PDB file of C-alpha atoms in Angstrom:
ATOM      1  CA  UNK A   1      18.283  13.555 -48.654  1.00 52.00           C
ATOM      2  CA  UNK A   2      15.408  12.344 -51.137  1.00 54.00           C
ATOM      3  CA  UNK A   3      16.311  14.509 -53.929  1.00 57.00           C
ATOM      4  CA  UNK A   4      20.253  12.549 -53.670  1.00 53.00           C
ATOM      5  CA  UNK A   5      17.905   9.466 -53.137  1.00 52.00           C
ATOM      6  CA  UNK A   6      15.617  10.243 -56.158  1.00 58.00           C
ATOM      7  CA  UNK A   7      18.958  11.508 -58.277  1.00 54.00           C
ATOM      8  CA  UNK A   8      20.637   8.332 -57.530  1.00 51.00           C
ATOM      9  CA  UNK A   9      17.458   5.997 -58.751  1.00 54.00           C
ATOM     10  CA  UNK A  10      17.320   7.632 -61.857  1.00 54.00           C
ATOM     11  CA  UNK A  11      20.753   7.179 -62.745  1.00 54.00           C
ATOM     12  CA  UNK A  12      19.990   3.169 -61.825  1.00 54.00           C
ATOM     13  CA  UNK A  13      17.067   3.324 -64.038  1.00 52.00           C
ATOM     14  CA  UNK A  14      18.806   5.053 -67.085  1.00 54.00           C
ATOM     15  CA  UNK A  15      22.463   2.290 -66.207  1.00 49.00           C
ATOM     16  CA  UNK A  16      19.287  -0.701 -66.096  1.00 47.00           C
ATOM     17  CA  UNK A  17      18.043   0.472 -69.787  1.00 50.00           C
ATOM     18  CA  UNK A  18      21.058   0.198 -71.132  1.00 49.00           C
ATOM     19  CA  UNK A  19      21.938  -3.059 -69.918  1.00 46.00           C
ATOM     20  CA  UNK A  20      18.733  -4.450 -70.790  1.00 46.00           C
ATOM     21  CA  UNK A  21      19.608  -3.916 -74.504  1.00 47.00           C
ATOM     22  CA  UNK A  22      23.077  -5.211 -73.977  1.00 47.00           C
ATOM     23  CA  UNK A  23      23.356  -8.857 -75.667  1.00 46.00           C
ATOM     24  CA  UNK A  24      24.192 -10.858 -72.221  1.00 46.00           C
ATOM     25  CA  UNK A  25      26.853 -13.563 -72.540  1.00 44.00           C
ATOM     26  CA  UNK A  26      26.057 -16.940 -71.940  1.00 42.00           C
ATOM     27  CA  UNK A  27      25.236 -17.188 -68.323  1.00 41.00           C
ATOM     28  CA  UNK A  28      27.564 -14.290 -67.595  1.00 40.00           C
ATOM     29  CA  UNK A  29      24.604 -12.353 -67.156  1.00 40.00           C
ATOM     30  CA  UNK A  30      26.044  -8.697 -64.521  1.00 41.00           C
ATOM     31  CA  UNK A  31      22.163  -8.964 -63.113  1.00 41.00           C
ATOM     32  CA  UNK A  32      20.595 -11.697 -62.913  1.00 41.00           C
ATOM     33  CA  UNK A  33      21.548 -15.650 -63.698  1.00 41.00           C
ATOM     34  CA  UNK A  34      18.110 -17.099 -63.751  1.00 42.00           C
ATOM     35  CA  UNK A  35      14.084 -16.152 -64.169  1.00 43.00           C
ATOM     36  CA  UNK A  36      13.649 -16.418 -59.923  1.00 45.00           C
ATOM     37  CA  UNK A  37      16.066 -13.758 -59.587  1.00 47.00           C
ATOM     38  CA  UNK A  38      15.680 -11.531 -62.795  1.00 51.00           C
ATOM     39  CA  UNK A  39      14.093  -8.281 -61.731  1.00 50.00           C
ATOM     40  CA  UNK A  40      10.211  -7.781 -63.301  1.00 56.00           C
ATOM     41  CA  UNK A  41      10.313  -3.901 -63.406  1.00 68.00           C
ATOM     42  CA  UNK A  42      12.449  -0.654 -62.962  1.00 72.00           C
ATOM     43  CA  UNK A  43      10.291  -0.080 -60.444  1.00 73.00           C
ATOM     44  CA  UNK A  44      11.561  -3.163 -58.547  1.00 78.00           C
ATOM     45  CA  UNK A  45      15.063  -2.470 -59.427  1.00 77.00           C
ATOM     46  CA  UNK A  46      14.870   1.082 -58.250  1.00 78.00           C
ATOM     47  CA  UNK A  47      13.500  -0.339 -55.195  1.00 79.00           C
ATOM     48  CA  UNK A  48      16.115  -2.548 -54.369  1.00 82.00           C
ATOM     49  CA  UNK A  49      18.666   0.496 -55.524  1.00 80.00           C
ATOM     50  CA  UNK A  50      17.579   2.049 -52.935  1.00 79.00           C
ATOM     51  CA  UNK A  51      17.292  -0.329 -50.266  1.00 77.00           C
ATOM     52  CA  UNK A  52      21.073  -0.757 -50.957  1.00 79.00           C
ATOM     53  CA  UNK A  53      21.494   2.672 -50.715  1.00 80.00           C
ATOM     54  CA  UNK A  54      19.581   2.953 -47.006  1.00 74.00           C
ATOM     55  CA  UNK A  55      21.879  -0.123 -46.066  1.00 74.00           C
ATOM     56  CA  UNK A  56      25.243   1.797 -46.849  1.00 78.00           C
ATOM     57  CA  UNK A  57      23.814   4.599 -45.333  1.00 76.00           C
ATOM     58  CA  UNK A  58      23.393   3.250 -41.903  1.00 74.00           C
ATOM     59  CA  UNK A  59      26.426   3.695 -40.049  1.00 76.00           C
ATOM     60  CA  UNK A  60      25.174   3.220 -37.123  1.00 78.00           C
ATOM     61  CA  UNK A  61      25.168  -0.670 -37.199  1.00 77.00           C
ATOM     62  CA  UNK A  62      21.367  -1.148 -35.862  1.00 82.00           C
ATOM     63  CA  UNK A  63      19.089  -3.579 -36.968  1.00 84.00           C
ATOM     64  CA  UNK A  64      16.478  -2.227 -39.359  1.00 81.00           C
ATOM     65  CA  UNK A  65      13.263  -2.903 -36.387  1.00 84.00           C
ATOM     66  CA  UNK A  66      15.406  -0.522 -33.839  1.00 85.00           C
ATOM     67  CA  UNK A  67      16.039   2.117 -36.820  1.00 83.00           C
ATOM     68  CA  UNK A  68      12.040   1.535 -37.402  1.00 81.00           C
ATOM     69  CA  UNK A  69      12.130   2.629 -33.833  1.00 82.00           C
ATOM     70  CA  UNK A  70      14.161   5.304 -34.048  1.00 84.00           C
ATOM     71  CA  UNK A  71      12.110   6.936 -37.179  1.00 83.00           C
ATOM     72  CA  UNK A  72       8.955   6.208 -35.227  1.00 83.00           C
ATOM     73  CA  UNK A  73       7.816   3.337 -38.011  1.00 85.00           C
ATOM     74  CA  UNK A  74       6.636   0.280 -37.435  1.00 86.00           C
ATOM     75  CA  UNK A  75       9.505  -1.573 -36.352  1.00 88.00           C
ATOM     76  CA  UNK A  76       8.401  -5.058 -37.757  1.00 86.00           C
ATOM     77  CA  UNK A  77       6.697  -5.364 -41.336  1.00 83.00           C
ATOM     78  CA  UNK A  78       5.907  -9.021 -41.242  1.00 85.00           C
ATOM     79  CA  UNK A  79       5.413 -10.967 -37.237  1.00 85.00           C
ATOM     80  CA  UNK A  80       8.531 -12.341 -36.095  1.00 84.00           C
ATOM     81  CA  UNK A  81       6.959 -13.444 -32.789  1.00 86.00           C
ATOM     82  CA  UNK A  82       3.950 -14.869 -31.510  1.00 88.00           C
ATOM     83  CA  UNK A  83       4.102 -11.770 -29.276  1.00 87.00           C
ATOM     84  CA  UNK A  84       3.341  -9.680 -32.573  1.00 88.00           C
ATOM     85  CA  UNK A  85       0.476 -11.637 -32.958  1.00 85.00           C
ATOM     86  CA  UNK A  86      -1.137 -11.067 -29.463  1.00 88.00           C
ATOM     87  CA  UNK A  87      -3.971  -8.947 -29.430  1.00 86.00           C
ATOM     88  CA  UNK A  88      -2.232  -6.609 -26.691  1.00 89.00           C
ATOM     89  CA  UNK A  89       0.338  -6.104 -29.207  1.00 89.00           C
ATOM     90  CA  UNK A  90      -1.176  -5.357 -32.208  1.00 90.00           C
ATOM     91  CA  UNK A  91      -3.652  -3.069 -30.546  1.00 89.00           C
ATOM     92  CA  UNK A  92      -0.943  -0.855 -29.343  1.00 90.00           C
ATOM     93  CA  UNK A  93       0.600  -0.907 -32.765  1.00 89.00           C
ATOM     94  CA  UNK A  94      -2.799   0.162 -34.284  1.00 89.00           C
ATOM     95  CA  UNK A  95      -2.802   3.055 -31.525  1.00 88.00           C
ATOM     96  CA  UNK A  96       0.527   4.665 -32.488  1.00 87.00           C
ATOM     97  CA  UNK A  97       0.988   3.926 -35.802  1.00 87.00           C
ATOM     98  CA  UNK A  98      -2.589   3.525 -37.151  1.00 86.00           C
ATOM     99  CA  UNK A  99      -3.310   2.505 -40.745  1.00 86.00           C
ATOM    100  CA  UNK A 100       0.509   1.841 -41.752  1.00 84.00           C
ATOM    101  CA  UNK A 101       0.333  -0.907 -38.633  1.00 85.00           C
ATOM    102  CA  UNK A 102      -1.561  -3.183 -41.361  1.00 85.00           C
ATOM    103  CA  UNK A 103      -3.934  -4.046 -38.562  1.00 87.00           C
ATOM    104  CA  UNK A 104      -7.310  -4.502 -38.357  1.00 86.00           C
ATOM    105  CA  UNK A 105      -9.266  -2.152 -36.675  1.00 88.00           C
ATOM    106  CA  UNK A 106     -11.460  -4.525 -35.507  1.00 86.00           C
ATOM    107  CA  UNK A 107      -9.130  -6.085 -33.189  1.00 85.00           C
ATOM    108  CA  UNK A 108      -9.322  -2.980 -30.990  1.00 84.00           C
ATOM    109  CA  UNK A 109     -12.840  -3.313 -29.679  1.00 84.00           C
ATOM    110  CA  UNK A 110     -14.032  -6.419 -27.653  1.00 81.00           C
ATOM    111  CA  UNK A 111     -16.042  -9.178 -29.630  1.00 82.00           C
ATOM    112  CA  UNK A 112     -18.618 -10.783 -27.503  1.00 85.00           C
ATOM    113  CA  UNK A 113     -17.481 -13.538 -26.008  1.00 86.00           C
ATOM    114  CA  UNK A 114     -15.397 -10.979 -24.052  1.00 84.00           C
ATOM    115  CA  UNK A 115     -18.428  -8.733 -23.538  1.00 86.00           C
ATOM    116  CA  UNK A 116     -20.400 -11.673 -22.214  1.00 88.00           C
ATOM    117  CA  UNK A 117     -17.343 -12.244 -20.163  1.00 87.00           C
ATOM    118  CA  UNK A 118     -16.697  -8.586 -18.816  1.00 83.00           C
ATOM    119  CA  UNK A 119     -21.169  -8.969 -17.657  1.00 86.00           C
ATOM    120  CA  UNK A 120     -20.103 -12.241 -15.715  1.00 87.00           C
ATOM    121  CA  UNK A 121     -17.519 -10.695 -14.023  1.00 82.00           C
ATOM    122  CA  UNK A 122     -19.216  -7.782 -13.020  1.00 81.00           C
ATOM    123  CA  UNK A 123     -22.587  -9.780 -11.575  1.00 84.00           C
ATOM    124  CA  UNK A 124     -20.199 -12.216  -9.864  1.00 83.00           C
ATOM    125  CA  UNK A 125     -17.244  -9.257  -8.801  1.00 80.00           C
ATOM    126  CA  UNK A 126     -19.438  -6.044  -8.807  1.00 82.00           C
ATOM    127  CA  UNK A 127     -16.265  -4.447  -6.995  1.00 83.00           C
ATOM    128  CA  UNK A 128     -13.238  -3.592  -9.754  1.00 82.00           C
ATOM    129  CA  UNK A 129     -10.071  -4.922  -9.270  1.00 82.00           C
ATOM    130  CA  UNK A 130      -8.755  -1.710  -8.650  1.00 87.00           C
ATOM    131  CA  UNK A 131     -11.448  -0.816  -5.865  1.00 88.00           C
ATOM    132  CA  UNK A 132     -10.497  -4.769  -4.626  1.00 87.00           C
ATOM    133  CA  UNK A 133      -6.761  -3.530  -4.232  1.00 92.00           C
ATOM    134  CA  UNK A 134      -7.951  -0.612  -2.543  1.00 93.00           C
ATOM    135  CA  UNK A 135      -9.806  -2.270  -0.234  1.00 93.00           C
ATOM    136  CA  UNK A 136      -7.067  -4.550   0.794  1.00 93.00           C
ATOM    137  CA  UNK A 137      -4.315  -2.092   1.285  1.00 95.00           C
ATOM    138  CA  UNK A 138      -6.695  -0.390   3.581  1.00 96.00           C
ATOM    139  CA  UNK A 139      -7.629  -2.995   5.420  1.00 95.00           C
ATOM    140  CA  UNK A 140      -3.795  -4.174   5.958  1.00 96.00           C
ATOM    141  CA  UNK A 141      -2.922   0.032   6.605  1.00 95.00           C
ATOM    142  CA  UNK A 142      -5.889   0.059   9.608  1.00 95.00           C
ATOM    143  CA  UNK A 143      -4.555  -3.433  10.782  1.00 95.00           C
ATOM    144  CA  UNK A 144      -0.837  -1.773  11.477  1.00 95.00           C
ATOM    145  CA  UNK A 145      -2.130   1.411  12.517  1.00 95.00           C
ATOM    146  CA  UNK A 146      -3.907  -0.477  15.354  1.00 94.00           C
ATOM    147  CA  UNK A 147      -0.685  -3.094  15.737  1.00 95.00           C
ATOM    148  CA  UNK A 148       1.526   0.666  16.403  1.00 94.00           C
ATOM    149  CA  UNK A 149      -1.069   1.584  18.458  1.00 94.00           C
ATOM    150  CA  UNK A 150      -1.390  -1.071  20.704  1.00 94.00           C
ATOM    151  CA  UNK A 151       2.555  -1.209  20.746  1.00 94.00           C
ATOM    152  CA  UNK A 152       2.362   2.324  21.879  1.00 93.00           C
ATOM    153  CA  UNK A 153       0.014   1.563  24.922  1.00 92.00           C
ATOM    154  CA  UNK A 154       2.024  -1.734  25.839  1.00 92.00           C
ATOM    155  CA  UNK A 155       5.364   0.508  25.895  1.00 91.00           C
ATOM    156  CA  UNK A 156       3.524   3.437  27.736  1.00 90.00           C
ATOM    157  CA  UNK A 157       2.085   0.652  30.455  1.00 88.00           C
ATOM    158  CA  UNK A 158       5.643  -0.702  30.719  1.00 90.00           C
ATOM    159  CA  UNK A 159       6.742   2.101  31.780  1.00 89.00           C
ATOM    160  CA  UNK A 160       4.098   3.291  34.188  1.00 88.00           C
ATOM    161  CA  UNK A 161       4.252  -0.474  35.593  1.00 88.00           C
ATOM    162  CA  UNK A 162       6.813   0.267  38.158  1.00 88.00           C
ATOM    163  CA  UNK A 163       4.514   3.424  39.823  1.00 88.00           C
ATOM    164  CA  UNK A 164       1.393   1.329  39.121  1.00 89.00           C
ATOM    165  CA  UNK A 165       3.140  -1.719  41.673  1.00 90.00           C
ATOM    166  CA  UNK A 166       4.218   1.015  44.352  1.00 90.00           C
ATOM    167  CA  UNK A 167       0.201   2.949  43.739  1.00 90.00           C
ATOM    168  CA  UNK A 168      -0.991  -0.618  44.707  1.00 91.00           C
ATOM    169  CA  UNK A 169       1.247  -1.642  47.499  1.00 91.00           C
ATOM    170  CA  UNK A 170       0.174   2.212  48.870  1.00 91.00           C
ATOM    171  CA  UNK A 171      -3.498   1.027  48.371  1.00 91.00           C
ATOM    172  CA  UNK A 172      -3.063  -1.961  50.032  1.00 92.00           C
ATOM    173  CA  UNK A 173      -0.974  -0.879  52.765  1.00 91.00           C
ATOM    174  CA  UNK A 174      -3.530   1.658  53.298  1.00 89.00           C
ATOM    175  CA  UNK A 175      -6.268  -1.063  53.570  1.00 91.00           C
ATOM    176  CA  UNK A 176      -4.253  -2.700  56.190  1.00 90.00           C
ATOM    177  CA  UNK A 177      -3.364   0.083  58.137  1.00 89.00           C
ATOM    178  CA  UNK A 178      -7.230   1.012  57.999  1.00 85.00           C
ATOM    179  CA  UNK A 179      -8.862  -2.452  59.254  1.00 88.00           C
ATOM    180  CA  UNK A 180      -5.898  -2.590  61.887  1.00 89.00           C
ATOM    181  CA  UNK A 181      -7.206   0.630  63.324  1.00 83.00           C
ATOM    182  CA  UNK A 182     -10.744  -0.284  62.768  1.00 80.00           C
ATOM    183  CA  UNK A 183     -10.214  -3.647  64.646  1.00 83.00           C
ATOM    184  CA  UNK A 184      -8.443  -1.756  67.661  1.00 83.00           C
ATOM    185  CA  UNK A 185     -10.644   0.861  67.831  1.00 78.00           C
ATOM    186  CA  UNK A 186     -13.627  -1.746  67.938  1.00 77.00           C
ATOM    187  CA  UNK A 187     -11.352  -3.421  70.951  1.00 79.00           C
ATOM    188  CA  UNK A 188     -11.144   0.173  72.587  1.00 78.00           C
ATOM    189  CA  UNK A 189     -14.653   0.862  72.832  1.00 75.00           C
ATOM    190  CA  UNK A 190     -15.591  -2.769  73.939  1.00 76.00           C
ATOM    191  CA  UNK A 191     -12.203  -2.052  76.620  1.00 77.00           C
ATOM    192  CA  UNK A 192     -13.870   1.521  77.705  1.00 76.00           C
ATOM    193  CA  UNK A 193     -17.855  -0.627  77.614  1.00 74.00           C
ATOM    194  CA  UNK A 194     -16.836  -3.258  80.224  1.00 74.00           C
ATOM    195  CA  UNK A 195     -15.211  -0.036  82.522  1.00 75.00           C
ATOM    196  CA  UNK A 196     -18.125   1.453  82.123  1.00 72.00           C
ATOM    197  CA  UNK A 197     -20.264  -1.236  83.909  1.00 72.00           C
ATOM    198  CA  UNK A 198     -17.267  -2.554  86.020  1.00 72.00           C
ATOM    199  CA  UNK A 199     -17.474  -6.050  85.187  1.00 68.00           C
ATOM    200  CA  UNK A 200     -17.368  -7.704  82.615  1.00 71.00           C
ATOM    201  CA  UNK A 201     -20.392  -8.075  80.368  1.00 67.00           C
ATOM    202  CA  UNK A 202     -21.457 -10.263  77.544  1.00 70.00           C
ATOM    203  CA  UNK A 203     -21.238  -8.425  74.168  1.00 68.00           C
ATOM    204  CA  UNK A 204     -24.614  -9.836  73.427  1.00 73.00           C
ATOM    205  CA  UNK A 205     -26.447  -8.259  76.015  1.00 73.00           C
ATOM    206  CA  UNK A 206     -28.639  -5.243  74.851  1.00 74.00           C
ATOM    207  CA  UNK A 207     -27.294  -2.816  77.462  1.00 72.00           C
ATOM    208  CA  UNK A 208     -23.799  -3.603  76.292  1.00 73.00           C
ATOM    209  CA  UNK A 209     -24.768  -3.404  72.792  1.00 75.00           C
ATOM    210  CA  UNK A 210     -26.579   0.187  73.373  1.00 77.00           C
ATOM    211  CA  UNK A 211     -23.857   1.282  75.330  1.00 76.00           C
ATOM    212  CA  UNK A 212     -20.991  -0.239  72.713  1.00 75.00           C
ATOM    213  CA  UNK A 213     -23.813   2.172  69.866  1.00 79.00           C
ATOM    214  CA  UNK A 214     -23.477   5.104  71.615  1.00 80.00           C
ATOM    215  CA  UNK A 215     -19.549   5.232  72.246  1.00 77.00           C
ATOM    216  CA  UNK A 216     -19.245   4.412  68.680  1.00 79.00           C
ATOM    217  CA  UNK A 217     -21.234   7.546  67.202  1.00 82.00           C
ATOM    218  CA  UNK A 218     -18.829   9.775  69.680  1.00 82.00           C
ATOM    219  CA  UNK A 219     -16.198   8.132  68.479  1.00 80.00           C
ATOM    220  CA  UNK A 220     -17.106   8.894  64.679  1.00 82.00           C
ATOM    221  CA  UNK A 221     -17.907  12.478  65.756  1.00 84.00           C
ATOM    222  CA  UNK A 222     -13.896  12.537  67.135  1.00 83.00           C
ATOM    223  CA  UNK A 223     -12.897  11.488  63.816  1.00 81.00           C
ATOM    224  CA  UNK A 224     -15.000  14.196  61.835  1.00 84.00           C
ATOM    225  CA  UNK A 225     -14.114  16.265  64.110  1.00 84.00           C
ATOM    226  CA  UNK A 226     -10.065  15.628  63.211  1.00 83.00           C
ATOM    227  CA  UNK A 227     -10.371  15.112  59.221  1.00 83.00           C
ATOM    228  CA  UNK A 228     -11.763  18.532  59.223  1.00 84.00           C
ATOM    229  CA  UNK A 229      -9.290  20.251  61.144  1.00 85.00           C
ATOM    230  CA  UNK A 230      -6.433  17.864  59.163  1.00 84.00           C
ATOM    231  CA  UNK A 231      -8.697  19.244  55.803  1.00 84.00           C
ATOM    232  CA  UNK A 232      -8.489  23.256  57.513  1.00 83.00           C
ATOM    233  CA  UNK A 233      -5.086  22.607  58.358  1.00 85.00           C
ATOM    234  CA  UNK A 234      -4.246  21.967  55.224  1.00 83.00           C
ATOM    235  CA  UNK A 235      -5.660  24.190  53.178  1.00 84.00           C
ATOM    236  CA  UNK A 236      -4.087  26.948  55.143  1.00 83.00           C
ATOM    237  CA  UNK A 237      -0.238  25.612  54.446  1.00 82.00           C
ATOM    238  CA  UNK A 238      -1.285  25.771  50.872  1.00 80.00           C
ATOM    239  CA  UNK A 239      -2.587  29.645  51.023  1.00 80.00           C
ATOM    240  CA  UNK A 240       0.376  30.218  52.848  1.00 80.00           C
ATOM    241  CA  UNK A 241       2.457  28.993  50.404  1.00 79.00           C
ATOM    242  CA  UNK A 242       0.977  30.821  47.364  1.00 75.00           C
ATOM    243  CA  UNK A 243       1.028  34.076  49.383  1.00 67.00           C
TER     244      UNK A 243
END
């Protein structure tokens, strides 16, 4: 504790007064064996009492910057690193430990070349870098949402692709079957035209082609005449169903 700290550096300080009126013995001397290493004060030898005394006392085996750490203190007094000479460094310093940091205030707030610096950078990038990064991971997010889409609608089509072959074969077919009947009903009419007359006629006379007119529109009144009692016929299988 400091009061066994304090107790023990005034016993140094009374053991260094009695010493210092001892007669020392050639170069014998218990404290110091030169003028580099004499101590100038008690106050020095007190000191280095009891940095002795916070050596012995730390059991723990950690260097003195990680028991700086541990005490929250600065861990280094003097740089040991170009890194504790970085501006990053000793501004974080000044921000947790303040005044005992030993660093200049100053050194937290920009000088001008960096606000002349920051004003380029903002006329040539208005955008921050933050906004930048922003921008760019939702550009690349709207790119893969429209990749998965698109994946999506390829897989879907792949697997309508089989009923989309048979829809157009049907269509197809259809066509066919449509201009088949087309052409033989056109041979039909042209068949039931030259009966009519009872010899054969030349399609490009007028009294064929009036004649060949006016089977056609009975013809197309026939058909009508069946789609709409195919369309009755079956619309009456489905109410029959229902009921």
């Amino acid at each position: 504790s400091s009061t066994t700290i304090s107790w023990i550096s005034k016993m140094s300080c009374i053991k260094f007064r009695r010493i210092l009126h001892r007669k020392p013995i050639g170069n014998q001397c218990r404290f110091w064996c030169s003028s580099d290493t004499r101590p100038t004060s008690l106050e020095n030898f007190a000191e280095t009492e009891r940095t002795n005394i916070e050596v012995s006392r730390n059991k723990s085996g950690l260097l003195q910057q990680h028991l700086n750490i541990l005490f929250d203190r600065i861990p280094y007094k003097e740089p040991s690193s170009w890194i504790h000479l970085s501006e990053k460094y000793q501004r974080k310093a000044f921000a947790r430990f303040g005044v005992e940091s030993g660093v200049n205030p100053r050194i937290c707030f920009h000088n001008k070349s960096d606000i002349q610096q920051q004003v380029y950078e903002s006329l040539m990038e208005p955008k921050s870098v933050n906004t930048l990064i922003e921008n760019a991971m939702l550009n690349i997010k709207q790119k893969n949402e429209g990749m998965r889409k698109r994946e999506e609608l390829i897989t879907k089509n792949m697997e309508r692709l089989d009923a989309w072959k048979n829809e157009l074969q049907s269509k197809i077919a259809k066509k066919e079957a449509d201009a088949l009947a087309a052409k033989q009903r056109k041979e039909r009419l042209v068949e039931e035209v030259r009966r009519h007359f009872g010899y054969k006629v030349d399609p490009r006379d007028d009294r064929f082609k009036e004649v060949l007119e006016q089977k056609e529109k009975e013809d197309k009144k026939i058909q009508k005449e069946a789609k709409r009692q195919a369309k009755e016929q079956k619309l009456l299988s489905k109410l029959v169903t229902k009921s």
